[in-house]
XYZ file of C-alpha atoms in Angstrom:
404
model
C 184.067 121.176 234.378
C 186.541 123.641 232.905
C 189.146 122.123 230.603
C 192.418 123.831 229.769
C 194.070 123.898 226.380
C 196.235 120.825 226.863
C 198.513 121.853 224.016
C 200.102 124.322 226.429
C 201.030 121.422 228.683
C 203.086 119.874 225.875
C 205.558 122.763 225.914
C 208.806 121.644 227.555
C 210.287 123.937 230.221
C 209.995 127.708 230.284
C 210.273 130.211 227.468
C 213.997 130.545 226.665
C 214.509 134.119 227.797
C 212.425 133.606 230.936
C 214.759 130.751 231.889
C 217.808 132.934 231.269
C 216.347 135.728 233.417
C 215.714 133.230 236.205
C 219.304 131.954 236.137
C 220.731 135.469 236.059
C 218.595 136.543 239.015
C 219.817 133.631 241.116
C 223.427 134.429 240.201
C 223.049 138.100 241.111
C 221.519 137.277 244.482
C 224.575 135.165 245.284
C 227.104 137.594 243.787
C 225.817 141.086 244.473
C 229.248 142.573 243.801
C 229.388 141.233 240.245
C 229.303 143.606 237.288
C 227.231 141.710 234.758
C 227.366 142.543 231.071
C 224.267 141.395 229.212
C 224.745 140.339 225.616
C 221.911 137.838 225.665
C 218.453 139.175 224.885
C 218.276 141.309 221.753
C 217.234 144.515 223.495
C 218.573 147.860 222.330
C 220.454 150.270 224.618
C 220.581 153.543 222.663
C 217.805 156.106 223.262
C 215.186 156.693 220.584
C 216.289 159.069 217.816
C 215.631 162.786 218.449
C 213.458 163.182 215.324
C 211.213 160.397 216.583
C 211.013 161.835 220.100
C 210.059 165.206 218.631
C 207.234 163.590 216.660
C 206.017 161.806 219.790
C 205.970 165.061 221.776
C 203.955 166.717 219.032
C 201.511 163.799 218.960
C 201.128 163.923 222.753
C 200.241 167.595 222.519
C 197.673 166.786 219.844
C 196.069 164.239 222.142
C 195.575 167.026 224.691
C 193.455 169.133 222.333
C 189.836 168.427 221.471
C 190.358 169.290 217.799
C 193.286 166.914 217.322
C 192.457 164.132 219.794
C 192.492 160.552 218.440
C 190.671 157.526 219.868
C 190.710 154.045 218.400
C 193.104 153.642 215.498
C 191.850 152.228 212.163
C 192.051 148.429 211.938
C 194.937 148.351 209.493
C 196.695 151.391 210.945
C 196.609 155.081 210.130
C 196.882 155.913 206.448
C 199.745 158.328 207.054
C 201.931 155.483 208.336
C 200.853 152.841 205.824
C 201.327 155.241 202.915
C 204.775 156.163 204.223
C 205.805 152.504 204.535
C 204.484 151.663 201.070
C 206.475 154.519 199.532
C 209.615 154.825 201.649
C 210.199 151.117 202.332
C 208.751 149.064 199.490
C 208.688 151.745 196.813
C 212.349 152.470 197.455
C 213.127 148.780 196.919
C 211.102 148.633 193.716
C 208.539 146.306 195.303
C 204.864 146.472 194.381
C 203.238 146.678 197.796
C 200.178 148.852 198.400
C 199.225 150.723 201.563
C 196.091 148.659 202.156
C 198.216 145.479 202.153
C 200.078 146.707 205.240
C 198.704 145.872 208.701
C 200.170 147.938 211.536
C 200.607 146.162 214.884
C 202.488 146.336 218.176
C 205.448 144.318 216.928
C 206.747 141.454 214.832
C 206.801 139.041 217.780
C 203.039 139.345 218.222
C 202.413 138.966 214.506
C 204.781 136.005 214.115
C 202.886 134.241 216.870
C 199.399 135.244 215.757
C 199.676 134.736 211.995
C 199.216 130.975 212.357
C 195.608 131.563 213.484
C 194.405 132.099 209.918
C 195.605 128.626 208.877
C 194.083 125.209 209.527
C 195.405 123.104 212.381
C 196.232 120.236 210.023
C 198.774 122.291 208.075
C 202.391 121.214 208.469
C 205.000 123.834 209.239
C 208.668 123.918 208.307
C 211.182 125.818 210.415
C 214.902 126.389 210.325
C 216.837 124.576 213.031
C 217.994 126.485 215.053
C 214.979 128.798 215.075
C 213.381 131.736 216.910
C 211.280 129.849 219.543
C 208.037 131.799 218.975
C 207.445 130.193 215.569
C 207.360 126.698 217.004
C 205.835 127.391 220.420
C 202.767 129.183 219.067
C 202.092 126.331 216.661
C 202.370 123.941 219.606
C 199.817 126.021 221.491
C 197.503 125.807 218.486
C 197.778 122.014 218.342
C 199.600 121.941 215.019
C 203.024 120.604 216.066
C 202.169 117.036 217.077
C 204.006 115.311 219.933
C 207.337 116.236 221.478
C 210.215 113.752 221.655
C 212.642 114.251 224.547
C 215.200 112.137 222.726
C 215.313 114.199 219.531
C 213.946 117.434 221.056
C 211.729 117.711 217.987
C 207.992 117.808 217.303
C 206.465 115.001 215.262
C 204.498 117.225 212.867
C 207.194 119.854 212.292
C 209.538 119.683 209.321
C 212.999 120.787 210.427
C 215.384 122.520 208.028
C 218.914 121.959 209.371
C 221.120 125.057 209.417
C 224.698 124.144 210.223
C 228.241 125.210 209.499
C 228.229 122.718 206.609
C 225.518 124.644 204.735
C 226.625 128.048 206.061
C 223.502 128.167 208.245
C 221.258 128.499 205.175
C 218.477 125.885 204.871
C 218.012 123.614 201.894
C 214.653 122.774 200.341
C 212.844 120.078 202.358
C 212.247 116.533 201.152
C 208.750 116.602 202.640
C 206.330 119.266 201.428
C 205.328 121.807 204.100
C 202.247 123.987 203.981
C 203.762 126.867 205.964
C 207.443 127.779 205.769
C 208.973 130.089 208.388
C 212.064 131.920 207.146
C 213.975 134.659 208.983
C 216.752 136.542 207.182
C 219.001 138.073 208.290
C 218.637 135.207 210.701
C 217.978 135.103 214.398
C 219.882 133.408 216.019
C 222.694 132.531 213.592
C 223.186 135.947 211.969
C 223.306 134.321 208.525
C 221.847 135.920 205.399
C 220.709 134.741 201.960
C 221.331 136.208 198.545
C 218.450 137.232 196.321
C 219.065 134.183 194.133
C 218.924 131.874 197.155
C 215.666 133.442 198.326
C 214.216 133.229 194.816
C 214.615 129.448 195.009
C 212.296 129.397 198.031
C 209.740 131.661 196.358
C 209.685 129.460 193.253
C 209.349 126.360 195.433
C 206.461 127.813 197.459
C 204.560 128.827 194.330
C 205.126 125.418 192.758
C 204.044 123.459 195.850
C 201.272 125.810 197.003
C 203.056 126.567 200.270
C 203.033 129.907 202.093
C 206.267 131.530 203.277
C 206.078 133.509 206.512
C 209.105 135.770 206.128
C 210.502 137.529 209.178
C 212.516 140.547 208.020
C 212.941 142.132 211.450
C 216.696 142.649 210.945
C 216.805 143.874 207.353
C 218.133 147.286 208.413
C 221.425 145.613 209.418
C 222.211 144.288 205.950
C 225.549 145.545 204.648
C 226.098 143.378 201.556
C 224.539 144.430 198.256
C 223.408 141.003 197.083
C 221.290 140.377 200.217
C 217.590 141.279 199.754
C 215.873 143.559 202.279
C 212.429 142.133 201.457
C 211.134 138.882 200.046
C 209.050 140.971 197.642
C 212.237 141.772 195.771
C 211.849 138.232 194.408
C 209.650 137.588 191.393
C 206.404 135.831 192.333
C 206.574 136.581 196.051
C 203.203 138.366 196.011
C 201.484 135.024 195.425
C 203.242 133.027 198.152
C 204.699 135.229 200.901
C 203.688 137.091 204.047
C 206.305 139.484 205.428
C 206.748 140.521 209.065
C 208.517 143.794 209.915
C 209.503 145.496 213.164
C 210.510 148.943 214.404
C 212.187 147.398 217.463
C 215.641 146.838 216.066
C 215.820 149.340 213.198
C 214.588 152.283 215.321
C 214.945 151.166 218.945
C 211.216 150.640 219.579
C 211.615 147.597 221.857
C 209.962 149.519 224.709
C 207.591 151.479 222.482
C 206.179 148.601 220.411
C 205.388 148.943 216.714
C 205.554 146.653 213.724
C 203.576 145.586 210.684
C 202.688 142.602 208.542
C 202.328 142.661 204.759
C 199.864 140.329 203.035
C 199.442 140.960 199.303
C 195.923 140.593 197.948
C 197.349 138.233 195.300
C 198.072 135.618 197.987
C 195.212 133.142 197.706
C 194.937 129.607 199.093
C 191.902 127.338 198.898
C 190.115 130.016 196.900
C 190.410 132.475 199.819
C 192.497 135.652 199.923
C 194.646 135.457 203.051
C 194.526 139.259 203.196
C 190.824 139.103 204.035
C 191.352 136.508 206.773
C 194.077 138.525 208.488
C 191.959 141.686 208.159
C 189.103 139.891 209.919
C 191.374 138.564 212.642
C 193.114 141.921 213.061
C 189.850 143.832 213.330
C 188.363 141.376 215.812
C 191.285 140.950 218.203
C 193.267 144.168 217.946
C 192.384 147.818 218.565
C 195.428 149.276 216.887
C 198.775 150.753 217.876
C 198.394 154.127 219.620
C 198.279 157.282 217.508
C 201.352 158.643 219.311
C 203.379 155.541 218.448
C 202.280 155.494 214.822
C 203.358 159.125 214.458
C 206.698 158.055 215.921
C 206.911 155.324 213.287
C 206.198 157.826 210.536
C 209.049 160.025 211.790
C 211.515 157.165 211.362
C 211.186 157.623 207.580
C 211.817 161.353 207.464
C 215.217 162.382 206.120
C 216.288 163.389 209.619
C 214.896 160.223 211.173
C 216.600 157.991 208.619
C 219.954 159.652 209.185
C 219.665 159.252 212.949
C 218.551 155.613 212.984
C 221.258 154.691 210.489
C 223.809 156.120 212.919
C 222.399 153.896 215.637
C 222.515 150.823 213.414
C 226.136 151.632 212.560
C 226.870 151.860 216.299
C 225.493 148.370 216.897
C 227.260 146.946 213.861
C 230.538 148.342 215.192
C 229.798 146.325 218.332
C 229.146 143.278 216.152
C 232.543 143.696 214.500
C 234.233 143.957 217.902
C 232.557 140.749 219.050
C 233.198 138.781 215.869
C 236.852 139.783 215.507
C 237.487 139.450 219.241
C 236.072 135.941 219.387
C 238.065 134.818 216.354
C 241.267 136.252 217.797
C 240.554 134.291 220.978
C 240.313 131.073 218.976
C 236.536 130.704 218.756
C 234.730 129.652 215.612
C 232.166 132.409 215.045
C 229.875 133.660 212.264
C 227.239 136.353 211.794
C 227.766 139.997 212.659
C 228.023 141.144 209.020
C 224.377 141.459 207.977
C 222.886 140.997 211.429
C 223.462 142.151 215.031
C 223.944 138.552 216.189
C 227.133 136.531 216.482
C 226.857 132.750 216.532
C 229.809 130.949 218.084
C 230.788 127.333 218.599
C 231.129 126.425 222.259
C 234.662 125.355 223.205
C 235.605 121.703 223.538
C 232.709 119.434 224.428
C 230.761 122.049 226.398
C 226.999 122.058 225.911
C 225.254 125.359 225.277
C 223.967 125.646 228.847
C 227.330 124.597 230.301
C 228.975 127.415 228.372
C 226.233 129.792 229.555
C 227.024 128.921 233.189
C 230.780 129.092 232.546
C 230.579 132.519 230.931
C 228.284 133.797 233.667
C 230.483 132.526 236.506
C 233.942 133.236 235.096
C 233.389 136.363 232.973
C 230.121 137.742 234.338
C 228.819 137.900 230.761
C 225.301 136.833 229.805
C 224.614 135.289 226.411
C 222.036 132.894 224.983
C 222.488 129.099 224.803
C 222.076 127.862 221.264
C 220.061 124.814 222.345
C 217.282 127.190 223.379
C 216.668 127.739 219.674
C 216.191 124.046 218.949
C 218.270 120.866 218.777
C 220.329 122.254 215.906
C 221.589 124.975 218.216
C 223.234 122.614 220.683
C 226.932 123.306 220.928
C 226.473 126.916 219.876
C 225.973 130.223 221.654
C 224.520 133.592 220.630
C 225.867 137.018 221.568
C 224.127 140.257 220.600
C 225.582 143.582 219.513
C 222.943 145.644 221.316
C 224.998 146.518 224.378
C 226.916 149.734 224.803
C 230.227 149.941 222.965
C 232.142 150.147 226.252
C 230.427 147.078 227.695
C 230.883 145.181 224.448
C 234.637 145.826 224.440
C 234.877 144.887 228.118
C 232.890 141.690 227.614
C 235.183 140.527 224.827
C 238.268 141.331 226.889
C 236.856 139.204 229.718
C 236.181 136.327 227.342
C 239.704 136.576 225.919
C 241.103 136.211 229.441
C 239.285 132.933 230.109
């Protein structure tokens, strides 16, 4: 008799953004005249930069010629892209990362969910609370999270790192020792960031305790303050304790194109095994590589023209973030984020729960956001808005909220 993976049955409810989509669909069916403004899911709205589109067109033409056709991509990714990333991203930061330590994929979400496969099921994970749901849910699916408590909304084998207004939404070192530590900075959902000195504390801790940091740097392109690191490898000793996840989705608008990469230094060894070799084996077995056309697009992001164009787009979104943050504060809300990240994290008014505020905002302002409780128990009483809408819609959404 066939048996299912019962760990999937432990997951409570639907995936956060699937639940939001369901609620929005029901609302729209009842109110077809409504003009919804979506500031919930972190999806970009600007078209892909012209330099990138040009590179894609050229690559498409190459695929139509026998002499320049490309089939399966190399396991790690094409050398032209990995060499570019090693030089233009890590070399520019002064980080010692080599091209063959970079694994090209179809996005940071996939990698953040899949990376746990190279670790034993009995490892304990630590996550910020609130947290991007994929980190926890994929460990639940693997059988690593233990049992779920409806009362605390926590998993028995997960170490939670509270991120609240009291600690400026920056986690403190745990009292229990985790094996795997998930960190995301600039942070999704809170929009908080850490200084290099603060991140160095985590690197030193991981090396001392033998832990591994899984560092999600998907939003590093939005950093505006000089003392905030763009990569964990800017910290001394990170090569022996950290895996870094990167994405083209937010820095270059590739949400619908799909491209990302994971960095695993060869110096990162646990149990006498180089984690680089394990991920290489997993990558080669389960993944056939991002398409040639898309990898050429990724390469074009780092040309002088491409960099200028994507920086303009990032500035556009950060202008939106400023509008949201200042507008909310002027309306009397307590709000943070929006300085080094495209997310604004606001306290729900009065005694409203996160989902109550979601319904209120949807009904009264026709604005869609994301309930903080969807990111874990620490997110209850908070709400996330994104800066990825159009400027016009962003201004209109804030005006609607001010009128409530």
